[in-house]
Amino acid sequence: MPIDLTQLIKAYDVRGTVPDQFNPQVARAIGAAFARVVVLPEATTAGGETPARPSVAVGRDMRDSGPGLVDAFAQGLADAGVDVIRIGLCSTDGLYYASGALDVPGAMFTASHNPAVYNGIKLCRAGARPVGQDSGLVAVRELAQEYLDGDLPAPAEDRGEITDRDMLADYASFLRSLVDLRGIRPLKVVIDAGNGMGGLTAPAVLGTVAGLEALPLDVVPLYFELDGTFPNHEANPLDPKNLLDLQAAVVEHDADLGLAFDGDADRCFVIDEHGDPVSPSAITALVGLREVEREKAAGRVPTIIHNLITSRAVPDFMTAAGAKVVRTRVGHSFIKAQMADNDAVFGGEHSAHYYFRDFFFADTGMLAAMHVLAALGGQEHPLSALGEVYEPYTASGEINSQVEDVPAARARVVQAYVTEEGAGPVVVDELDGLTVSHWDSRPQWWFNLRASNTEPLLRLNVEAADEDIMEKVRDDVLSLVRATEHPTTDDES
């Protein structure tokens, strides 16, 4: 049965089930297409010549399907005349480090937090620059589809070489050079790797397994064994049920904080000493202020990026600290583009992706975790007190509603909040979905309603200055969205 790559290669990355959607044949075709669409054109000089074989760094997570897919992808690249540097098991930000440090394009084989039957690829250009729907991924998909429907091109005369290189120690040393944790007060931290790649990177960066000196950290490991079947819980900290073990362990061990990583360890969630989650918006504010002060100390005007779902506290804090603030759409390719375009020092998303100029404008959960450790360990207050400072408003979290007619549901909300007489003094924008804000008048609230790119879902986020108002706006909007729909929902906080 022919494979339709439109079901596998989406807006941001490659992700699907193995082997029906994603198998070695598909991986080889994608490798061949990536070489010709991205790698070889980047390596071509102004005179139209390629002076030497270009290289691509390739890494993978702990999924059982990874080695076979990586080998096939590497064959596709090598046949096109591209050298392949396999860096083996790594986190996604470990692959971004390799791409940035070696200044070569990269490919990370991972399906992040998805179940074991899934795998995928996150592609990037040299310097960890993203490859998304507006930056080459559509062309890669179209060419790979041609190869699957027909034949792969004949191998190049100067076929590429495939070599192996371990870069874990270099990655750990680089992160340590960005945040110095040696002088902080001793902290006990529980880390839940969810059987994902955090089980490899946390001991290297925060411990001594990569040959680095010991830090004043007492690390309590939780599910550090690499296992792509995720036997303990899904490696998706966005779902509250996957934080329960970490929350209990933080209280049991009387720890100062807890850290939870997703499957490929590019996202980090934070738990305070009471076992309560600290919102990604609060972490964005905390880390953002550290980066703002560092920029100002160097005599530069800092720019901070945040997506439109983050708390209003983020731009409030950043502006008050003297930073320029840029608001962007949801999605890592949009954030990364804005980071580079604005030479932004830091960016944050509500989904716990954190981006750093010093890390090639890419996202890294481990570096964000190190900033939290540095902030907490550099003063005597508990994390709950810091979190309270940076989380002055109340939010609903993202609430998903399955609807049969997305445009009709959205129209009901527009009618009630925008066009209906007496709707109130609201500000409306459509940067990403529908955002309605009543923030400039009391009571203060705003909401964003976005349609899913892949499912008949509407995603709602609400924030207000107090909980009663947030709950009222949340319930009123949901009643409009679900007015004629089935009650089945998927709520995330």
GROMACS .gro file of C-alpha atoms in nm:
model
  493
    1MET     CA    1   0.000   0.000   0.000
    2PRO     CA    2   0.149   0.338  -0.101
    3ILE     CA    3   0.261   0.565   0.183
    4ASP     CA    4   0.121   0.918   0.189
    5LEU     CA    5   0.385   1.142   0.344
    6THR     CA    6   0.132   1.418   0.414
    7GLN     CA    7   0.024   1.201   0.709
    8LEU     CA    8   0.383   1.176   0.835
    9ILE     CA    9   0.555   1.507   0.761
   10LYS     CA   10   0.358   1.788   0.922
   11ALA     CA   11   0.417   2.159   0.984
   12TYR     CA   12   0.711   2.127   1.222
   13ASP     CA   13   0.859   1.780   1.200
   14VAL     CA   14   0.827   1.418   1.090
   15ARG     CA   15   0.617   1.200   1.320
   16GLY     CA   16   0.417   0.881   1.270
   17THR     CA   17   0.365   0.518   1.362
   18VAL     CA   18   0.622   0.250   1.287
   19PRO     CA   19   0.625   0.068   1.048
   20ASP     CA   20   0.304   0.156   0.863
   21GLN     CA   21   0.375   0.530   0.831
   22PHE     CA   22   0.747   0.541   0.907
   23ASN     CA   23   0.995   0.266   0.819
   24PRO     CA   24   1.351   0.236   0.683
   25GLN     CA   25   1.235   0.279   0.323
   26VAL     CA   26   1.067   0.608   0.412
   27ALA     CA   27   1.364   0.718   0.623
   28ARG     CA   28   1.603   0.658   0.333
   29ALA     CA   29   1.383   0.860   0.097
   30ILE     CA   30   1.364   1.147   0.347
   31GLY     CA   31   1.742   1.137   0.391
   32ALA     CA   32   1.792   1.155   0.014
   33ALA     CA   33   1.546   1.445  -0.014
   34PHE     CA   34   1.693   1.632   0.285
   35ALA     CA   35   2.035   1.611   0.121
   36ARG     CA   36   1.913   1.765  -0.203
   37VAL     CA   37   1.670   2.023  -0.065
   38VAL     CA   38   1.869   2.152   0.235
   39VAL     CA   39   2.220   2.011   0.275
   40LEU     CA   40   2.374   2.034  -0.072
   41PRO     CA   41   2.227   2.378  -0.157
   42GLU     CA   42   2.357   2.518   0.175
   43ALA     CA   43   2.704   2.383   0.101
   44THR     CA   44   2.718   2.527  -0.250
   45THR     CA   45   2.945   2.829  -0.281
   46ALA     CA   46   2.851   3.155  -0.453
   47GLY     CA   47   3.031   3.026  -0.762
   48GLY     CA   48   2.801   2.726  -0.778
   49GLU     CA   49   3.059   2.473  -0.659
   50THR     CA   50   3.065   2.241  -0.360
   51PRO     CA   51   3.429   2.237  -0.253
   52ALA     CA   52   3.401   1.940  -0.014
   53ARG     CA   53   3.145   1.687   0.094
   54PRO     CA   54   2.906   1.851   0.341
   55SER     CA   55   2.819   1.680   0.668
   56VAL     CA   56   2.503   1.615   0.869
   57ALA     CA   57   2.487   1.530   1.242
   58VAL     CA   58   2.233   1.260   1.326
   59GLY     CA   59   2.115   1.161   1.675
   60ARG     CA   60   1.838   0.946   1.821
   61ASP     CA   61   1.642   0.884   2.136
   62MET     CA   62   1.593   0.550   2.315
   63ARG     CA   63   1.313   0.407   2.098
   64ASP     CA   64   1.375   0.055   1.967
   65SER     CA   65   1.297   0.161   1.609
   66GLY     CA   66   1.565   0.433   1.616
   67PRO     CA   67   1.880   0.245   1.505
   68GLY     CA   68   1.724   0.101   1.189
   69LEU     CA   69   1.567   0.431   1.089
   70VAL     CA   70   1.892   0.621   1.151
   71ASP     CA   71   2.090   0.371   0.940
   72ALA     CA   72   1.847   0.404   0.649
   73PHE     CA   73   1.840   0.785   0.671
   74ALA     CA   74   2.221   0.790   0.678
   75GLN     CA   75   2.231   0.573   0.366
   76GLY     CA   76   2.006   0.820   0.185
   77LEU     CA   77   2.239   1.106   0.280
   78ALA     CA   78   2.558   0.916   0.197
   79ASP     CA   79   2.425   0.809  -0.144
   80ALA     CA   80   2.370   1.178  -0.222
   81GLY     CA   81   2.734   1.261  -0.144
   82VAL     CA   82   2.689   1.378   0.215
   83ASP     CA   83   2.901   1.270   0.513
   84VAL     CA   84   2.707   1.155   0.818
   85ILE     CA   85   2.822   1.208   1.178
   86ARG     CA   86   2.619   0.975   1.398
   87ILE     CA   87   2.627   1.106   1.755
   88GLY     CA   88   2.419   0.816   1.891
   89LEU     CA   89   2.184   0.846   2.187
   90CYS     CA   90   2.116   1.208   2.276
   91SER     CA   91   1.848   1.456   2.375
   92THR     CA   92   1.704   1.683   2.108
   93ASP     CA   93   1.897   1.976   2.249
   94GLY     CA   94   2.206   1.755   2.236
   95LEU     CA   95   2.153   1.727   1.862
   96TYR     CA   96   2.101   2.104   1.839
   97TYR     CA   97   2.431   2.147   2.021
   98ALA     CA   98   2.606   1.923   1.766
   99SER     CA   99   2.450   2.116   1.477
  100GLY     CA  100   2.555   2.447   1.630
  101ALA     CA  101   2.902   2.350   1.747
  102LEU     CA  102   2.993   2.171   1.423
  103ASP     CA  103   2.799   2.420   1.206
  104VAL     CA  104   2.629   2.142   1.011
  105PRO     CA  105   2.265   2.050   0.945
  106GLY     CA  106   2.114   1.798   1.184
  107ALA     CA  107   1.848   1.532   1.223
  108MET     CA  108   1.713   1.409   1.555
  109PHE     CA  109   1.518   1.082   1.549
  110THR     CA  110   1.252   1.111   1.818
  111ALA     CA  111   0.877   1.120   1.868
  112SER     CA  112   0.917   1.323   2.187
  113HIS     CA  113   0.641   1.225   2.432
  114ASN     CA  114   0.441   1.006   2.191
  115PRO     CA  115   0.391   0.633   2.271
  116ALA     CA  116   0.647   0.367   2.178
  117VAL     CA  117   0.488   0.282   1.845
  118TYR     CA  118   0.575   0.632   1.717
  119ASN     CA  119   0.900   0.773   1.585
  120GLY     CA  120   0.994   1.082   1.389
  121ILE     CA  121   1.263   1.331   1.288
  122LYS     CA  122   1.332   1.691   1.387
  123LEU     CA  123   1.539   1.847   1.108
  124CYS     CA  124   1.753   2.158   1.125
  125ARG     CA  125   1.990   2.355   0.908
  126ALA     CA  126   2.347   2.436   1.009
  127GLY     CA  127   2.364   2.622   1.337
  128ALA     CA  128   2.043   2.451   1.462
  129ARG     CA  129   1.824   2.675   1.244
  130PRO     CA  130   1.478   2.521   1.207
  131VAL     CA  131   1.338   2.337   0.909
  132GLY     CA  132   0.960   2.380   0.909
  133GLN     CA  133   0.675   2.424   0.665
  134ASP     CA  134   0.802   2.768   0.563
  135SER     CA  135   1.169   2.677   0.560
  136GLY     CA  136   1.207   2.366   0.348
  137LEU     CA  137   1.005   2.086   0.508
  138VAL     CA  138   0.732   2.092   0.244
  139ALA     CA  139   0.993   2.062  -0.033
  140VAL     CA  140   1.159   1.772   0.153
  141ARG     CA  141   0.822   1.597   0.179
  142GLU     CA  142   0.739   1.647  -0.189
  143LEU     CA  143   1.075   1.518  -0.310
  144ALA     CA  144   1.073   1.222  -0.072
  145GLN     CA  145   0.724   1.135  -0.198
  146GLU     CA  146   0.860   1.134  -0.555
  147TYR     CA  147   1.132   0.893  -0.450
  148LEU     CA  148   0.883   0.662  -0.278
  149ASP     CA  149   0.646   0.668  -0.574
  150GLY     CA  150   0.931   0.609  -0.819
  151ASP     CA  151   1.297   0.536  -0.756
  152LEU     CA  152   1.579   0.684  -0.556
  153PRO     CA  153   1.849   0.862  -0.758
  154ALA     CA  154   2.166   0.673  -0.845
  155PRO     CA  155   2.438   0.708  -0.577
  156ALA     CA  156   2.683   0.993  -0.623
  157GLU     CA  157   3.030   0.914  -0.753
  158ASP     CA  158   3.180   1.068  -0.441
  159ARG     CA  159   2.965   0.885  -0.191
  160GLY     CA  160   2.955   1.018   0.165
  161GLU     CA  161   3.113   0.849   0.466
  162ILE     CA  162   2.931   0.748   0.782
  163THR     CA  163   3.123   0.791   1.109
  164ASP     CA  164   3.040   0.785   1.480
  165ARG     CA  165   3.121   1.059   1.733
  166ASP     CA  166   3.027   1.089   2.101
  167MET     CA  167   2.944   1.452   2.189
  168LEU     CA  168   2.776   1.410   2.529
  169ALA     CA  169   3.073   1.541   2.729
  170ASP     CA  170   3.114   1.841   2.497
  171TYR     CA  171   2.742   1.917   2.531
  172ALA     CA  172   2.760   1.898   2.910
  173SER     CA  173   3.069   2.120   2.925
  174PHE     CA  174   2.906   2.377   2.699
  175LEU     CA  175   2.595   2.404   2.918
  176ARG     CA  176   2.810   2.434   3.230
  177SER     CA  177   2.994   2.724   3.064
  178LEU     CA  178   2.663   2.913   3.027
  179VAL     CA  179   2.537   2.878   3.387
  180ASP     CA  180   2.783   2.840   3.674
  181LEU     CA  181   2.628   2.632   3.952
  182ARG     CA  182   2.942   2.579   4.158
  183GLY     CA  183   2.871   2.857   4.406
  184ILE     CA  184   2.503   2.794   4.482
  185ARG     CA  185   2.381   2.670   4.819
  186PRO     CA  186   2.335   2.291   4.837
  187LEU     CA  187   2.007   2.179   4.684
  188LYS     CA  188   1.824   1.848   4.679
  189VAL     CA  189   1.649   1.794   4.346
  190VAL     CA  190   1.432   1.505   4.230
  191ILE     CA  191   1.453   1.450   3.855
  192ASP     CA  192   1.192   1.244   3.668
  193ALA     CA  193   1.335   1.146   3.329
  194GLY     CA  194   1.027   0.940   3.241
  195ASN     CA  195   1.260   0.670   3.097
  196GLY     CA  196   1.353   0.925   2.831
  197MET     CA  197   1.673   1.097   2.732
  198GLY     CA  198   1.689   1.303   3.051
  199GLY     CA  199   1.820   0.982   3.207
  200LEU     CA  200   2.131   1.023   2.993
  201THR     CA  201   2.176   1.400   2.996
  202ALA     CA  202   2.098   1.484   3.360
  203PRO     CA  203   2.384   1.270   3.504
  204ALA     CA  204   2.621   1.419   3.245
  205VAL     CA  205   2.529   1.785   3.298
  206LEU     CA  206   2.437   1.792   3.666
  207GLY     CA  207   2.650   1.499   3.779
  208THR     CA  208   2.998   1.364   3.715
  209VAL     CA  209   2.949   1.086   3.456
  210ALA     CA  210   3.089   1.308   3.177
  211GLY     CA  211   3.405   1.375   3.376
  212LEU     CA  212   3.298   1.714   3.512
  213GLU     CA  213   3.344   1.827   3.872
  214ALA     CA  214   3.071   1.761   4.129
  215LEU     CA  215   2.813   2.034   4.186
  216PRO     CA  216   2.640   2.116   4.518
  217LEU     CA  217   2.339   1.910   4.409
  218ASP     CA  218   2.191   1.600   4.571
  219VAL     CA  219   2.007   1.441   4.279
  220VAL     CA  220   1.733   1.187   4.347
  221PRO     CA  221   1.680   0.998   4.017
  222LEU     CA  222   1.337   0.883   3.905
  223TYR     CA  223   1.303   0.657   3.600
  224PHE     CA  224   1.650   0.723   3.457
  225GLU     CA  225   1.657   0.386   3.276
  226LEU     CA  226   1.631   0.447   2.901
  227ASP     CA  227   1.322   0.260   2.783
  228GLY     CA  228   1.122   0.366   2.479
  229THR     CA  229   0.820   0.166   2.597
  230PHE     CA  230   0.777   0.414   2.887
  231PRO     CA  231   0.688   0.148   3.146
  232ASN     CA  232   0.621   0.388   3.435
  233HIS     CA  233   0.425   0.674   3.276
  234GLU     CA  234   0.414   0.870   2.952
  235ALA     CA  235   0.708   1.104   2.911
  236ASN     CA  236   0.469   1.396   2.869
  237PRO     CA  237   0.479   1.636   3.164
  238LEU     CA  238   0.204   1.849   3.006
  239ASP     CA  239  -0.043   1.590   3.134
  240PRO     CA  240  -0.081   1.636   3.513
  241LYS     CA  241  -0.111   1.263   3.581
  242ASN     CA  242   0.247   1.216   3.460
  243LEU     CA  243   0.374   1.449   3.734
  244LEU     CA  244   0.219   1.258   4.025
  245ASP     CA  245   0.522   1.037   4.095
  246LEU     CA  246   0.756   1.336   4.089
  247GLN     CA  247   0.530   1.542   4.315
  248ALA     CA  248   0.513   1.261   4.569
  249ALA     CA  249   0.890   1.205   4.555
  250VAL     CA  250   0.968   1.573   4.613
  251VAL     CA  251   0.760   1.570   4.934
  252GLU     CA  252   0.888   1.228   5.044
  253HIS     CA  253   1.254   1.328   5.008
  254ASP     CA  254   1.203   1.678   5.147
  255ALA     CA  255   1.357   1.812   4.826
  256ASP     CA  256   1.400   2.174   4.727
  257LEU     CA  257   1.245   2.116   4.386
  258GLY     CA  258   1.161   1.862   4.120
  259LEU     CA  259   1.235   1.859   3.746
  260ALA     CA  260   1.044   1.658   3.484
  261PHE     CA  261   1.167   1.609   3.129
  262ASP     CA  262   0.975   1.484   2.828
  263GLY     CA  263   1.091   1.192   2.614
  264ASP     CA  264   1.356   1.376   2.413
  265ALA     CA  265   1.440   1.606   2.708
  266ASP     CA  266   1.396   1.933   2.522
  267ARG     CA  267   1.118   2.044   2.761
  268CYS     CA  268   1.147   2.085   3.137
  269PHE     CA  269   0.869   2.119   3.397
  270VAL     CA  270   0.936   2.241   3.749
  271ILE     CA  271   0.781   2.134   4.082
  272ASP     CA  272   0.825   2.337   4.402
  273GLU     CA  273   0.914   2.202   4.747
  274HIS     CA  274   0.546   2.146   4.831
  275GLY     CA  275   0.495   1.928   4.523
  276ASP     CA  276   0.305   2.199   4.336
  277PRO     CA  277   0.377   2.272   3.968
  278VAL     CA  278   0.539   2.604   3.882
  279SER     CA  279   0.382   2.731   3.560
  280PRO     CA  280   0.600   2.757   3.248
  281SER     CA  281   0.503   3.126   3.233
  282ALA     CA  282   0.653   3.179   3.580
  283ILE     CA  283   0.969   2.998   3.467
  284THR     CA  284   0.977   3.216   3.154
  285ALA     CA  285   0.962   3.526   3.375
  286LEU     CA  286   1.225   3.398   3.617
  287VAL     CA  287   1.475   3.293   3.349
  288GLY     CA  288   1.391   3.593   3.132
  289LEU     CA  289   1.477   3.838   3.409
  290ARG     CA  290   1.813   3.665   3.463
  291GLU     CA  291   1.894   3.700   3.094
  292VAL     CA  292   1.769   4.060   3.083
  293GLU     CA  293   1.999   4.161   3.368
  294ARG     CA  294   2.294   3.989   3.203
  295GLU     CA  295   2.231   4.171   2.875
  296LYS     CA  296   2.195   4.506   3.048
  297ALA     CA  297   2.518   4.448   3.241
  298ALA     CA  298   2.691   4.402   2.905
  299GLY     CA  299   2.548   4.732   2.782
  300ARG     CA  300   2.294   4.580   2.545
  301VAL     CA  301   1.917   4.635   2.519
  302PRO     CA  302   1.767   4.288   2.569
  303THR     CA  303   1.485   4.140   2.361
  304ILE     CA  304   1.261   3.867   2.502
  305ILE     CA  305   1.026   3.649   2.294
  306HIS     CA  306   0.707   3.493   2.426
  307ASN     CA  307   0.416   3.322   2.254
  308LEU     CA  308   0.066   3.456   2.284
  309ILE     CA  309  -0.045   3.189   2.534
  310THR     CA  310   0.205   3.284   2.803
  311SER     CA  311   0.085   3.483   3.102
  312ARG     CA  312   0.053   3.860   3.081
  313ALA     CA  313   0.296   3.859   3.372
  314VAL     CA  314   0.579   3.779   3.129
  315PRO     CA  315   0.562   4.101   2.923
  316ASP     CA  316   0.481   4.295   3.242
  317PHE     CA  317   0.801   4.181   3.415
  318MET     CA  318   1.019   4.206   3.104
  319THR     CA  319   0.902   4.556   3.013
  320ALA     CA  320   0.946   4.680   3.368
  321ALA     CA  321   1.301   4.545   3.363
  322GLY     CA  322   1.382   4.743   3.049
  323ALA     CA  323   1.350   4.472   2.785
  324LYS     CA  324   1.193   4.486   2.442
  325VAL     CA  325   0.918   4.223   2.421
  326VAL     CA  326   0.808   4.043   2.103
  327ARG     CA  327   0.489   3.835   2.100
  328THR     CA  328   0.467   3.547   1.853
  329ARG     CA  329   0.250   3.258   1.740
  330VAL     CA  330   0.253   2.920   1.909
  331GLY     CA  331   0.510   2.679   1.765
  332HIS     CA  332   0.885   2.632   1.785
  333SER     CA  333   0.957   2.727   1.424
  334PHE     CA  334   0.788   3.066   1.474
  335ILE     CA  335   0.967   3.128   1.804
  336LYS     CA  336   1.307   3.034   1.659
  337ALA     CA  337   1.255   3.259   1.359
  338GLN     CA  338   1.163   3.552   1.582
  339MET     CA  339   1.456   3.476   1.813
  340ALA     CA  340   1.701   3.502   1.524
  341ASP     CA  341   1.532   3.796   1.351
  342ASN     CA  342   1.535   4.001   1.673
  343ASP     CA  343   1.865   3.872   1.814
  344ALA     CA  344   1.660   3.787   2.124
  345VAL     CA  345   1.848   3.667   2.428
  346PHE     CA  346   1.567   3.440   2.550
  347GLY     CA  347   1.224   3.309   2.456
  348GLY     CA  348   0.960   3.104   2.636
  349GLU     CA  349   0.645   2.908   2.552
  350HIS     CA  350   0.353   2.793   2.766
  351SER     CA  351   0.442   2.434   2.671
  352ALA     CA  352   0.775   2.458   2.861
  353HIS     CA  353   0.998   2.509   2.561
  354TYR     CA  354   1.270   2.762   2.643
  355TYR     CA  355   1.498   2.920   2.381
  356PHE     CA  356   1.839   3.082   2.428
  357ARG     CA  357   2.049   3.298   2.199
  358ASP     CA  358   2.359   3.147   2.358
  359PHE     CA  359   2.230   2.803   2.258
  360PHE     CA  360   2.205   2.879   1.886
  361PHE     CA  361   1.857   3.034   1.934
  362ALA     CA  362   1.731   2.680   1.997
  363ASP     CA  363   1.528   2.529   2.281
  364THR     CA  364   1.686   2.339   2.566
  365GLY     CA  365   1.510   2.216   2.876
  366MET     CA  366   1.835   2.141   3.055
  367LEU     CA  367   1.968   2.496   3.028
  368ALA     CA  368   1.635   2.631   3.160
  369ALA     CA  369   1.661   2.388   3.452
  370MET     CA  370   2.011   2.513   3.527
  371HIS     CA  371   1.886   2.873   3.538
  372VAL     CA  372   1.616   2.769   3.786
  373LEU     CA  373   1.876   2.592   4.001
  374ALA     CA  374   2.102   2.899   3.987
  375ALA     CA  375   1.818   3.135   4.081
  376LEU     CA  376   1.698   2.915   4.366
  377GLY     CA  377   2.045   2.834   4.494
  378GLY     CA  378   2.160   3.195   4.480
  379GLN     CA  379   1.924   3.305   4.758
  380GLU     CA  380   1.756   3.157   5.064
  381HIS     CA  381   1.385   3.167   4.978
  382PRO     CA  382   1.205   2.845   4.877
  383LEU     CA  383   1.091   2.791   4.520
  384SER     CA  384   0.724   2.834   4.615
  385ALA     CA  385   0.798   3.193   4.720
  386LEU     CA  386   0.975   3.266   4.393
  387GLY     CA  387   0.697   3.106   4.192
  388GLU     CA  388   0.434   3.316   4.369
  389VAL     CA  389   0.617   3.634   4.272
  390TYR     CA  390   0.626   3.539   3.904
  391GLU     CA  391   0.270   3.402   3.888
  392PRO     CA  392   0.043   3.692   3.995
  393TYR     CA  393  -0.255   3.596   3.777
  394THR     CA  394  -0.468   3.282   3.746
  395ALA     CA  395  -0.491   3.073   3.430
  396SER     CA  396  -0.711   2.792   3.304
  397GLY     CA  397  -0.441   2.591   3.134
  398GLU     CA  398  -0.509   2.466   2.784
  399ILE     CA  399  -0.855   2.310   2.746
  400ASN     CA  400  -0.933   2.109   2.433
  401SER     CA  401  -1.287   2.069   2.301
  402GLN     CA  402  -1.373   1.824   2.026
  403VAL     CA  403  -1.617   1.993   1.788
  404GLU     CA  404  -1.786   1.884   1.468
  405ASP     CA  405  -1.797   2.231   1.314
  406VAL     CA  406  -1.497   2.439   1.418
  407PRO     CA  407  -1.592   2.755   1.220
  408ALA     CA  408  -1.944   2.753   1.364
  409ALA     CA  409  -1.818   2.717   1.720
  410ARG     CA  410  -1.571   2.999   1.668
  411ALA     CA  411  -1.844   3.216   1.517
  412ARG     CA  412  -2.059   3.175   1.829
  413VAL     CA  413  -1.773   3.306   2.042
  414VAL     CA  414  -1.711   3.599   1.806
  415GLN     CA  415  -2.080   3.686   1.813
  416ALA     CA  416  -2.091   3.691   2.192
  417TYR     CA  417  -1.762   3.863   2.267
  418VAL     CA  418  -1.687   4.081   1.965
  419THR     CA  419  -1.988   4.177   1.755
  420GLU     CA  420  -2.282   4.157   1.993
  421GLU     CA  421  -2.402   4.489   2.136
  422GLY     CA  422  -2.280   4.522   2.492
  423ALA     CA  423  -1.989   4.284   2.436
  424GLY     CA  424  -1.769   4.534   2.617
  425PRO     CA  425  -1.443   4.723   2.556
  426VAL     CA  426  -1.233   4.437   2.421
  427VAL     CA  427  -0.922   4.423   2.205
  428VAL     CA  428  -0.924   4.153   1.938
  429ASP     CA  429  -0.638   4.011   1.735
  430GLU     CA  430  -0.594   3.706   1.513
  431LEU     CA  431  -0.219   3.651   1.524
  432ASP     CA  432  -0.287   3.286   1.609
  433GLY     CA  433  -0.652   3.194   1.639
  434LEU     CA  434  -0.881   3.442   1.815
  435THR     CA  435  -0.752   3.642   2.110
  436VAL     CA  436  -1.002   3.859   2.298
  437SER     CA  437  -0.863   4.082   2.571
  438HIS     CA  438  -1.039   4.284   2.841
  439TRP     CA  439  -0.709   4.354   3.015
  440ASP     CA  440  -0.718   4.733   2.989
  441SER     CA  441  -1.045   4.751   3.186
  442ARG     CA  442  -1.173   4.583   3.498
  443PRO     CA  443  -1.232   4.301   3.551
  444GLN     CA  444  -0.909   4.198   3.377
  445TRP     CA  445  -0.922   3.888   3.160
  446TRP     CA  446  -0.824   3.755   2.819
  447PHE     CA  447  -0.869   3.434   2.626
  448ASN     CA  448  -0.731   3.271   2.315
  449LEU     CA  449  -0.922   3.019   2.106
  450ARG     CA  450  -0.715   2.827   1.850
  451ALA     CA  451  -0.803   2.547   1.613
  452SER     CA  452  -0.582   2.239   1.602
  453ASN     CA  453  -0.388   2.190   1.278
  454THR     CA  454  -0.454   1.817   1.271
  455GLU     CA  455  -0.775   1.740   1.466
  456PRO     CA  456  -1.131   1.877   1.498
  457LEU     CA  457  -1.036   2.050   1.822
  458LEU     CA  458  -1.055   2.401   1.959
  459ARG     CA  459  -0.795   2.489   2.221
  460LEU     CA  460  -0.892   2.746   2.485
  461ASN     CA  461  -0.660   2.936   2.720
  462VAL     CA  462  -0.799   3.189   2.969
  463GLU     CA  463  -0.621   3.416   3.214
  464ALA     CA  464  -0.761   3.670   3.461
  465ALA     CA  465  -0.648   3.882   3.752
  466ASP     CA  466  -0.849   3.664   3.992
  467GLU     CA  467  -0.979   3.309   3.992
  468ASP     CA  468  -1.353   3.385   3.998
  469ILE     CA  469  -1.331   3.593   3.680
  470MET     CA  470  -1.111   3.333   3.508
  471GLU     CA  471  -1.362   3.058   3.588
  472LYS     CA  472  -1.656   3.266   3.465
  473VAL     CA  473  -1.490   3.354   3.133
  474ARG     CA  474  -1.367   2.997   3.092
  475ASP     CA  475  -1.711   2.847   3.152
  476ASP     CA  476  -1.891   3.104   2.935
  477VAL     CA  477  -1.659   3.048   2.638
  478LEU     CA  478  -1.673   2.671   2.675
  479SER     CA  479  -2.052   2.679   2.681
  480LEU     CA  480  -2.046   2.863   2.347
  481VAL     CA  481  -1.785   2.632   2.195
  482ARG     CA  482  -1.969   2.319   2.306
  483ALA     CA  483  -2.324   2.444   2.255
  484THR     CA  484  -2.423   2.177   2.005
  485GLU     CA  485  -2.134   1.939   2.044
  486HIS     CA  486  -2.065   1.611   2.217
  487PRO     CA  487  -1.940   1.645   2.576
  488THR     CA  488  -1.620   1.445   2.512
  489THR     CA  489  -1.323   1.663   2.599
  490ASP     CA  490  -0.954   1.642   2.668
  491ASP     CA  491  -0.852   1.896   2.930
  492GLU     CA  492  -0.495   1.985   3.010
  493SER     CA  493  -0.385   2.219   3.285
   0.00000   0.00000   0.00000
